[in-house]
Short mmCIF file of C-alpha atoms and ligand atoms in Angstrom, two decimals:
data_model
loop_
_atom_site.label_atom_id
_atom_site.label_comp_id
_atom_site.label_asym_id
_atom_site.label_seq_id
_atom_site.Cartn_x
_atom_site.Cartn_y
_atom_site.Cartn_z
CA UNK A 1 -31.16 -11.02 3.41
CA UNK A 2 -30.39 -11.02 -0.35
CA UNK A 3 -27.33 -11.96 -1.49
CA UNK A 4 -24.88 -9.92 -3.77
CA UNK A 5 -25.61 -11.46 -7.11
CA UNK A 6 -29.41 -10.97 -7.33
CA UNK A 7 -28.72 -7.68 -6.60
CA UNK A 8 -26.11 -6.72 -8.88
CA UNK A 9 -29.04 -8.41 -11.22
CA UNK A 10 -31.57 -6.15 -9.71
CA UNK A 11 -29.19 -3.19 -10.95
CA UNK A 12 -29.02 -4.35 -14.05
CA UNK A 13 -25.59 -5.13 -13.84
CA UNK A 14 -24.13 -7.05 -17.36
CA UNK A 15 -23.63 -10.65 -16.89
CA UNK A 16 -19.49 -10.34 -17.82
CA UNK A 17 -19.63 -8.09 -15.42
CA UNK A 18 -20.86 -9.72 -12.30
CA UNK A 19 -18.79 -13.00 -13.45
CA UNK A 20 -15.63 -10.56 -13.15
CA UNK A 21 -16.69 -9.33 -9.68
CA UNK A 22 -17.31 -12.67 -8.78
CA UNK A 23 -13.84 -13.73 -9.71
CA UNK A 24 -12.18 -10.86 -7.81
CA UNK A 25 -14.64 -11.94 -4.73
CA UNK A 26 -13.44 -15.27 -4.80
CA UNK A 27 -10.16 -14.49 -4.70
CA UNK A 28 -10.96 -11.78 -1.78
CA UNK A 29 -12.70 -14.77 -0.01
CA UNK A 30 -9.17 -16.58 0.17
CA UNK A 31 -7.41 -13.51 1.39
CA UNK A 32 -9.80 -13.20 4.23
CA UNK A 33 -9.29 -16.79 5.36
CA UNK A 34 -5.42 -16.25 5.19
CA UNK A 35 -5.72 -12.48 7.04
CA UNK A 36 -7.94 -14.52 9.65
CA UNK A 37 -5.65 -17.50 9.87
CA UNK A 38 -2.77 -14.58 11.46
CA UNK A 39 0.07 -16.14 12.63
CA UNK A 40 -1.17 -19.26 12.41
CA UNK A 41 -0.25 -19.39 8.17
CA UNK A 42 3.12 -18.12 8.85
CA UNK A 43 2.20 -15.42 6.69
CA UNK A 44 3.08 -12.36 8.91
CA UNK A 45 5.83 -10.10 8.55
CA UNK A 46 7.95 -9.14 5.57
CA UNK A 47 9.65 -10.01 2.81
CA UNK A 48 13.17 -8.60 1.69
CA UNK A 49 11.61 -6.90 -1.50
CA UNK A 50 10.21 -3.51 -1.89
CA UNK A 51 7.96 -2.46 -4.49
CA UNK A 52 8.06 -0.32 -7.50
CA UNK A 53 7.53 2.85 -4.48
CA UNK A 54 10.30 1.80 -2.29
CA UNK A 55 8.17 0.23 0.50
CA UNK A 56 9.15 -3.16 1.58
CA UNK A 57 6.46 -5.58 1.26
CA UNK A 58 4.77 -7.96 3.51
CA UNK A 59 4.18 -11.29 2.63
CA UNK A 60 0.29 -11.27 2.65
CA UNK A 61 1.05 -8.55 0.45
CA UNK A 62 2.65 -10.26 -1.86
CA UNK A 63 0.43 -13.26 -1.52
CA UNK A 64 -2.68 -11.61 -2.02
CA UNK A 65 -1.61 -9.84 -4.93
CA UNK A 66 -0.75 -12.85 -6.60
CA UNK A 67 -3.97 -14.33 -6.11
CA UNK A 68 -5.73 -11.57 -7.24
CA UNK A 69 -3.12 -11.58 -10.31
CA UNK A 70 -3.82 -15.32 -11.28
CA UNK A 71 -7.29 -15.34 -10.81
CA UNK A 72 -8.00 -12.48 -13.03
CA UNK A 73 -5.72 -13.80 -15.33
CA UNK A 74 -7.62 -17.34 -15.73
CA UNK A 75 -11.01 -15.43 -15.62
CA UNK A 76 -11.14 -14.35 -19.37
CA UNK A 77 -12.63 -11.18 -18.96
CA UNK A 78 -9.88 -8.59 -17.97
CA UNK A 79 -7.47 -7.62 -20.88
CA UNK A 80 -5.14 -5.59 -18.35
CA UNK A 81 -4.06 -5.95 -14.68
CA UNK A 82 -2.50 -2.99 -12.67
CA UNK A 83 -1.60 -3.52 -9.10
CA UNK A 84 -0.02 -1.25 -6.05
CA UNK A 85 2.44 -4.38 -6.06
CA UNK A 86 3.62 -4.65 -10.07
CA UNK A 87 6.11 -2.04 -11.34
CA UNK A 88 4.33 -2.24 -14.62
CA UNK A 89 0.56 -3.32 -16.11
CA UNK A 90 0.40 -6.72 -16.64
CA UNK A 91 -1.35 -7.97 -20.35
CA UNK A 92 -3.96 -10.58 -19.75
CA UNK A 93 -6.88 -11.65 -22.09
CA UNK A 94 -6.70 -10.31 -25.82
CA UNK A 95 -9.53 -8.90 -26.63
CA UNK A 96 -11.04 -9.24 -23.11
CA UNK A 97 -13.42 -6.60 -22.15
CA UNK A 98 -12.71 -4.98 -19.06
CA UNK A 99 -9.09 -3.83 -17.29
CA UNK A 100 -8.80 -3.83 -12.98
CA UNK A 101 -6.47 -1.89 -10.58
CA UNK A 102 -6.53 -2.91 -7.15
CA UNK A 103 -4.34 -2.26 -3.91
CA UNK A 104 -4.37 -6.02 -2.65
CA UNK A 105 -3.88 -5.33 0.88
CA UNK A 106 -4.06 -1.71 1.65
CA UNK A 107 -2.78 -0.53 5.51
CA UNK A 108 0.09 -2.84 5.70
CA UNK A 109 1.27 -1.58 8.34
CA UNK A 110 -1.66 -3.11 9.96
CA UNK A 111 -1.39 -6.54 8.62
CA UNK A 112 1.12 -7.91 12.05
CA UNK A 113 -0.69 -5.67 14.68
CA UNK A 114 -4.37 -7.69 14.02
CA UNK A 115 -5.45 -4.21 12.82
CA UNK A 116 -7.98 -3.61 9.96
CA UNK A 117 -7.17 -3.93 6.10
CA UNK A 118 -8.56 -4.10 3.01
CA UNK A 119 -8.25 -5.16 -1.09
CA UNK A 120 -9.33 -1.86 -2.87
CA UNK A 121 -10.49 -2.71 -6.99
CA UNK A 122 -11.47 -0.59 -9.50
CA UNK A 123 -12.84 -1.81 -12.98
CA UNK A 124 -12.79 0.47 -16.33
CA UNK A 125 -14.16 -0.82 -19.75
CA UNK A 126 -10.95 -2.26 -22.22
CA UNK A 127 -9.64 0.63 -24.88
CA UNK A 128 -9.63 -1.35 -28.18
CA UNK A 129 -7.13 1.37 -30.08
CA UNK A 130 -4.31 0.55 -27.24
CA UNK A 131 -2.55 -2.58 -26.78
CA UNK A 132 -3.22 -4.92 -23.88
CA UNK A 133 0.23 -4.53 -22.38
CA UNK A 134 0.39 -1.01 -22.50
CA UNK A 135 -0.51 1.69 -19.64
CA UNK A 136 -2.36 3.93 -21.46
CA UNK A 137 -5.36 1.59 -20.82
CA UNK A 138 -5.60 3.24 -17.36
CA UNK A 139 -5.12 6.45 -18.81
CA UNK A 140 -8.96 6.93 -17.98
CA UNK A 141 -10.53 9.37 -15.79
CA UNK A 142 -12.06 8.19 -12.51
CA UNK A 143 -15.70 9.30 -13.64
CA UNK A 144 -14.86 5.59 -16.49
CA UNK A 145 -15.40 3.30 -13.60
CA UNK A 146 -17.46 0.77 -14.45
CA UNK A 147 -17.35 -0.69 -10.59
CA UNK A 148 -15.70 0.21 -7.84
CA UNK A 149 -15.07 -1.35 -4.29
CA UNK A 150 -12.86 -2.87 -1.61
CA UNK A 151 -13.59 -5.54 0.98
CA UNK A 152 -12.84 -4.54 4.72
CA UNK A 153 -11.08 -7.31 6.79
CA UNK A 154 -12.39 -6.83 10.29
CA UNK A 155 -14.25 -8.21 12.71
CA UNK A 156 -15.81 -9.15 9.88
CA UNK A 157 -15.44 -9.17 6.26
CA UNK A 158 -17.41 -6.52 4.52
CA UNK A 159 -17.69 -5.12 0.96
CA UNK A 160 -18.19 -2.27 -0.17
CA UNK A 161 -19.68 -1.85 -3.75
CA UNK A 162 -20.78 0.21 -6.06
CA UNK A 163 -21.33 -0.15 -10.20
CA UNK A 164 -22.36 3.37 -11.02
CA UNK A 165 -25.31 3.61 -8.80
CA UNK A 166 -25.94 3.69 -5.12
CA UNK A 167 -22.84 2.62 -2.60
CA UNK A 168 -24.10 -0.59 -0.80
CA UNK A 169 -22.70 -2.79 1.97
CA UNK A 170 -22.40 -6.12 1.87
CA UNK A 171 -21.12 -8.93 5.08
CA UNK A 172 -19.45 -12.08 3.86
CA UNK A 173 -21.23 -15.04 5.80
CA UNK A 174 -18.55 -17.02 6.71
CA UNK A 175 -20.32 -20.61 7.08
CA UNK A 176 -22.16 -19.98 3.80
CA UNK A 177 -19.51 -18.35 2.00
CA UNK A 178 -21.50 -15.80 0.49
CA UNK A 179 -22.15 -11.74 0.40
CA UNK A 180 -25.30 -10.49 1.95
CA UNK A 181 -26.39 -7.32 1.81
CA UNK A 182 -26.75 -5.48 4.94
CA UNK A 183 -26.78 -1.49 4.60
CA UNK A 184 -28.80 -1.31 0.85
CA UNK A 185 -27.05 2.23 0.18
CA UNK A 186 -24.62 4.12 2.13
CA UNK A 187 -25.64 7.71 2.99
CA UNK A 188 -22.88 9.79 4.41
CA UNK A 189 -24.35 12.89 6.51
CA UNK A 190 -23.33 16.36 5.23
CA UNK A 191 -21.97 17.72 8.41
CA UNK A 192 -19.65 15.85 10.84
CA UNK A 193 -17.63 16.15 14.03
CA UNK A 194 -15.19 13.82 12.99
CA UNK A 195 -11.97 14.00 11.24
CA UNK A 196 -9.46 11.53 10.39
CA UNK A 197 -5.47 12.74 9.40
CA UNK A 198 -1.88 11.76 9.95
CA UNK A 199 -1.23 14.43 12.72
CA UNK A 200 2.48 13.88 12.73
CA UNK A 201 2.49 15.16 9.69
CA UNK A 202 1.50 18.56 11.10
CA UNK A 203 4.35 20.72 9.72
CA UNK A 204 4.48 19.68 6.48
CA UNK A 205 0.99 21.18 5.69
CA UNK A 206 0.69 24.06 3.55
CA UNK A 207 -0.57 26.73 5.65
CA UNK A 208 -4.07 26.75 4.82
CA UNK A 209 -4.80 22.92 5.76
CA UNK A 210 -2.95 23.72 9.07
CA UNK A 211 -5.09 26.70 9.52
CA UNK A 212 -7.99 24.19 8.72
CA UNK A 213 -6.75 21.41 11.22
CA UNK A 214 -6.24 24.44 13.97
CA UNK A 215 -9.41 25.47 14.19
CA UNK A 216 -10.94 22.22 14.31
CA UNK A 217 -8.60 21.40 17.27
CA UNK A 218 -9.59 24.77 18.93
CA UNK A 219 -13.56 22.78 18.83
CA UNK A 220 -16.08 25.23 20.85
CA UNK A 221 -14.21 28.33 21.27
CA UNK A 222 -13.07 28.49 17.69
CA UNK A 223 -14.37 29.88 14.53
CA UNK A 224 -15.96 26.17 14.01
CA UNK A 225 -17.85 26.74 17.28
CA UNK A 226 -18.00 22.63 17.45
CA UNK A 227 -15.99 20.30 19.54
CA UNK A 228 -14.60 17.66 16.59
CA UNK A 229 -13.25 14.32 17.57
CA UNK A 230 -10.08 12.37 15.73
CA UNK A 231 -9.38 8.57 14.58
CA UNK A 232 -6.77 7.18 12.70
CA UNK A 233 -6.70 4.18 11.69
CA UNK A 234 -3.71 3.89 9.35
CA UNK A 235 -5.35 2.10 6.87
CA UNK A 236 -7.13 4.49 4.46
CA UNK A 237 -9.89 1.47 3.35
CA UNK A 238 -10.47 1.47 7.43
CA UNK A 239 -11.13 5.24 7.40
CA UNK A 240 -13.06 5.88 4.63
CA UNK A 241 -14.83 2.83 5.74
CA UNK A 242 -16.04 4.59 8.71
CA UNK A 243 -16.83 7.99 6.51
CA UNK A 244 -19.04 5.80 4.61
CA UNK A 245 -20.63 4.29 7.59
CA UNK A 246 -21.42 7.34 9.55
CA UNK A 247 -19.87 10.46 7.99
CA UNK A 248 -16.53 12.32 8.90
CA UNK A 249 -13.86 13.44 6.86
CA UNK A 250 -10.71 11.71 5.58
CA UNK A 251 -7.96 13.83 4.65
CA UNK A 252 -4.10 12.87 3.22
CA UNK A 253 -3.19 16.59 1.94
CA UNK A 254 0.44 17.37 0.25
CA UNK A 255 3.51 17.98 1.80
CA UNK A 256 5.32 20.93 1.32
CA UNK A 257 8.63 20.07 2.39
CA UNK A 258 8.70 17.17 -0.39
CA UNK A 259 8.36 19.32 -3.91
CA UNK A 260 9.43 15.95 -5.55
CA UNK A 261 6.34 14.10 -4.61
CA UNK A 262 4.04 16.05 -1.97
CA UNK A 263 1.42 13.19 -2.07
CA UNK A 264 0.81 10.04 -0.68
CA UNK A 265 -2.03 8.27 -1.59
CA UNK A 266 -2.63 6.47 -5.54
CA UNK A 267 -5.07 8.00 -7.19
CA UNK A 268 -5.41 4.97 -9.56
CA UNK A 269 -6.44 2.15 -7.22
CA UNK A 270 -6.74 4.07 -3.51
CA UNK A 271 -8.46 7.58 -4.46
CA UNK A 272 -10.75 6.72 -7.38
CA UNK A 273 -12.25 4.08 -6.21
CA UNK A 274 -12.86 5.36 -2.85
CA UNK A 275 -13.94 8.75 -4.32
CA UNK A 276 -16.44 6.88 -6.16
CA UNK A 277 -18.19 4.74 -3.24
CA UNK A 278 -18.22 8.74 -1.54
CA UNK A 279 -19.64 10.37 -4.22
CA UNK A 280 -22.19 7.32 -4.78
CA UNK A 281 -22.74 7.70 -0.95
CA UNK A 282 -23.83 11.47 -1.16
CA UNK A 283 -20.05 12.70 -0.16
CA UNK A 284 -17.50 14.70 -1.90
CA UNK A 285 -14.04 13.30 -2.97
CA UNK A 286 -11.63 16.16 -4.19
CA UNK A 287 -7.83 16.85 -4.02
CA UNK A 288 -6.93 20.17 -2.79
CA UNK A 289 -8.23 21.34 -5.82
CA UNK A 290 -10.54 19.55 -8.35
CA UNK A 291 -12.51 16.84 -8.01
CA UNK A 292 -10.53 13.22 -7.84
CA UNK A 293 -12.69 10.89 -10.07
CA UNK A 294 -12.27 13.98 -13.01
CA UNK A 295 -8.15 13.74 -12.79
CA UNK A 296 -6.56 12.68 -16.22
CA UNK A 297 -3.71 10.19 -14.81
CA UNK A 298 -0.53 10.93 -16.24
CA UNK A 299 0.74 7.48 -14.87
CA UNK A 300 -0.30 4.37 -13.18
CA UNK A 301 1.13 4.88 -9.61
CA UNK A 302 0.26 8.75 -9.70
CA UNK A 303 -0.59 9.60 -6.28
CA UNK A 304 -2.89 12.53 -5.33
CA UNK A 305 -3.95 14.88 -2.03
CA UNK A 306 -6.81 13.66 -1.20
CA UNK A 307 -9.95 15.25 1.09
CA UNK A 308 -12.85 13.25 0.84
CA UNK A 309 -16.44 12.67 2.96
CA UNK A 310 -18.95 14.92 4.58
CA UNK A 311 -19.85 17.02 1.96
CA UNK A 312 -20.17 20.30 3.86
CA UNK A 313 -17.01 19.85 5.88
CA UNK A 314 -15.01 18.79 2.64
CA UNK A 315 -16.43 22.60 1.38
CA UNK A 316 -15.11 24.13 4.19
CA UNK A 317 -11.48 22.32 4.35
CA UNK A 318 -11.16 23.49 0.64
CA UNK A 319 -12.30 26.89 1.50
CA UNK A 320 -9.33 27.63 3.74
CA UNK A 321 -7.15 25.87 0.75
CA UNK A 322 -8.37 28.86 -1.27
CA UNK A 323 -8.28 31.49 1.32
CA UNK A 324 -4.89 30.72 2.72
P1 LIG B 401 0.20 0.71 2.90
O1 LIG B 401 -0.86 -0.06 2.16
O2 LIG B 401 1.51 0.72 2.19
O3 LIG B 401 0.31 0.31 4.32
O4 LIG B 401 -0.23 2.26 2.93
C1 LIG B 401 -1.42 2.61 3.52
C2 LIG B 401 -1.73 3.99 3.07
O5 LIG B 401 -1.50 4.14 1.71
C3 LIG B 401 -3.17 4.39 3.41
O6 LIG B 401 -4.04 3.31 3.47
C4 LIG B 401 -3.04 5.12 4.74
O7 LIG B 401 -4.03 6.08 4.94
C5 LIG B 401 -1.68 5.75 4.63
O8 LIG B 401 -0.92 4.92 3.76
C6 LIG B 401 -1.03 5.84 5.98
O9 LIG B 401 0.26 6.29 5.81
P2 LIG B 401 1.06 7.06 6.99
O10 LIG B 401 1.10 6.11 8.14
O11 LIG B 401 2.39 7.33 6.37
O12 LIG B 401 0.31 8.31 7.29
#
């Protein structure tokens, strides 16, 4: 099996850049170990502290975020650092060429059940007209990404990569400590029976995504004329994991009883990344309108509807968004 660095060299990949995915992969490595430790490493539960969104955070949160943070910050290659868990960007290398986002540990919720979660990055090229410590650095569009991944922590640790071409799968071998490749590129099937959405959430749909959800619920003997199955894994890295591995389609659409912010999901270091490994996987990432990776962010933590995966079913959700 080839390992991940030869074949970010097959693609041609610049050296700074594979030394910075490296870096964030090392520091990924260490997050595994500590997610596998469990309660062993006294590192379940929470801390008093929320974040910058009001959620309180868990100490593997904060934990992995700060290894992420310090590694990148030794590295010498990233100028600017944005994270789900910092208020604000933080300024790192002058004159560095490259800037990350990442979620460090997205699905919290999952972190004290033994459920599955994941470190979602994203890397963009530096702007040299804008200082290191300010945001607009990340005021790039999606479509900028220079790399884009996350690493799964399952059963076992996977990652999932992609630096402008194909989506490919990598396993972490645990006794050699190193990335092998294992699915060389990700193909997501057009059509699906599977859907994965927050069904509590059922009334606060605007009433064209309900109209979508009911006739996928009504399977054979509605307009679908297809029986569709549901999984939800509360952990949007876990779900879109599965999209990737055998098609389906994610979906975390707006609420309409919360004008003041209808979505959920970041479109800085959850959507665009993800919407990239989709798109580089033959899928289709949009909001409920446009397309996510073409989205000029208007802030950091932005968050965005997003309705991503089997290309032909994400045509037909947004074709009752239109309709209805
Ligand atoms: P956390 O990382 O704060 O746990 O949020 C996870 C997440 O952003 C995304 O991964 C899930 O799809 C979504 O939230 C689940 O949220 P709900 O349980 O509120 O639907």
């Amino acid at each position: 099996m080839k390992r991940l660095i030869p074949c970010l060299e097959q693609d041609n990949v610049e050296i700074e850049l594979i030394l910075l995915i490296k870096t964030i992969l090392t520091a990924c490595k260490e997050i595994s170990f500590r997610v596998g430790q469990g309660a062993l490493s006294n590192v379940l539960g929470s801390t008093l502290d929320e974040n910058i969104q009001g959620e309180t955070q868990k100490k593997l949160d904060i934990i992995s975020n700060q290894l992420l943070k310090d590694m990148l910050l030794e590295s010498g290659k990233v100028r600017t650092i944005a994270s789900e868990e910092e208020d604000s960007v933080v300024a790192a290398t002058e004159g560095a060429p490259y800037i990350v986002a990442f979620d460090p540990l997205d699905g919290s919720s999952n972190i004290d059940i033994n459920g599955q979660i994941g470190t979602i990055f994203t890397i963009y090229r530096a702007k040299d007209d804008v200082p290191a410590e300010s945001e607009l650095q990340f005021s790039q569009k999606g479509t900028e990404q220079v790399c884009a991944g996350y690493v799964l922590y399952g059963p076992s640790t996977m990652l999932a990569l992609t630096t402008g071409g194909p989506s490919r799968l990598y396993t972490l071998d645990k006794t050699q400590g190193c990335y092998l490749l294992t699915t060389e590129q990700m193909d997501i099937p057009t059509e699906t029976q599977e859907f994965a959405v927050n069904m509590s959430n059922f009334n606060q749909w605007s009433s064209g995504f309900t109209h979508y959800i009911n006739d996928l619920l009504l399977g054979n003997e509605g307009t679908r004329a297809k029986k569709y199955n549901m999984r939800w894994n509360g952990a949007m890295v876990g779900d879109v994991h599965r999209v990737l591995s055998r098609g389906g389609i994610f979906c975390y659409p707006n609420d309409i009883k919360k004008p003041e912010q209808p979505a959920k999901l970041r479109l800085l270091y959850e959507a665009n990344p993800l919407a990239m490994l989709v798109e580089n996987a033959n899928g289709k990432a949009f909001t409920e309108q446009e397309r996510i990776l073409a989205i000029a962010p208007s802030h950091i933590h932005q968050r965005v509807a997003v309705i991503m995966g089997s290309t032909q079913e994400v045509d037909e959700c947004l074709g009752y968004l239109k309709t209805n």
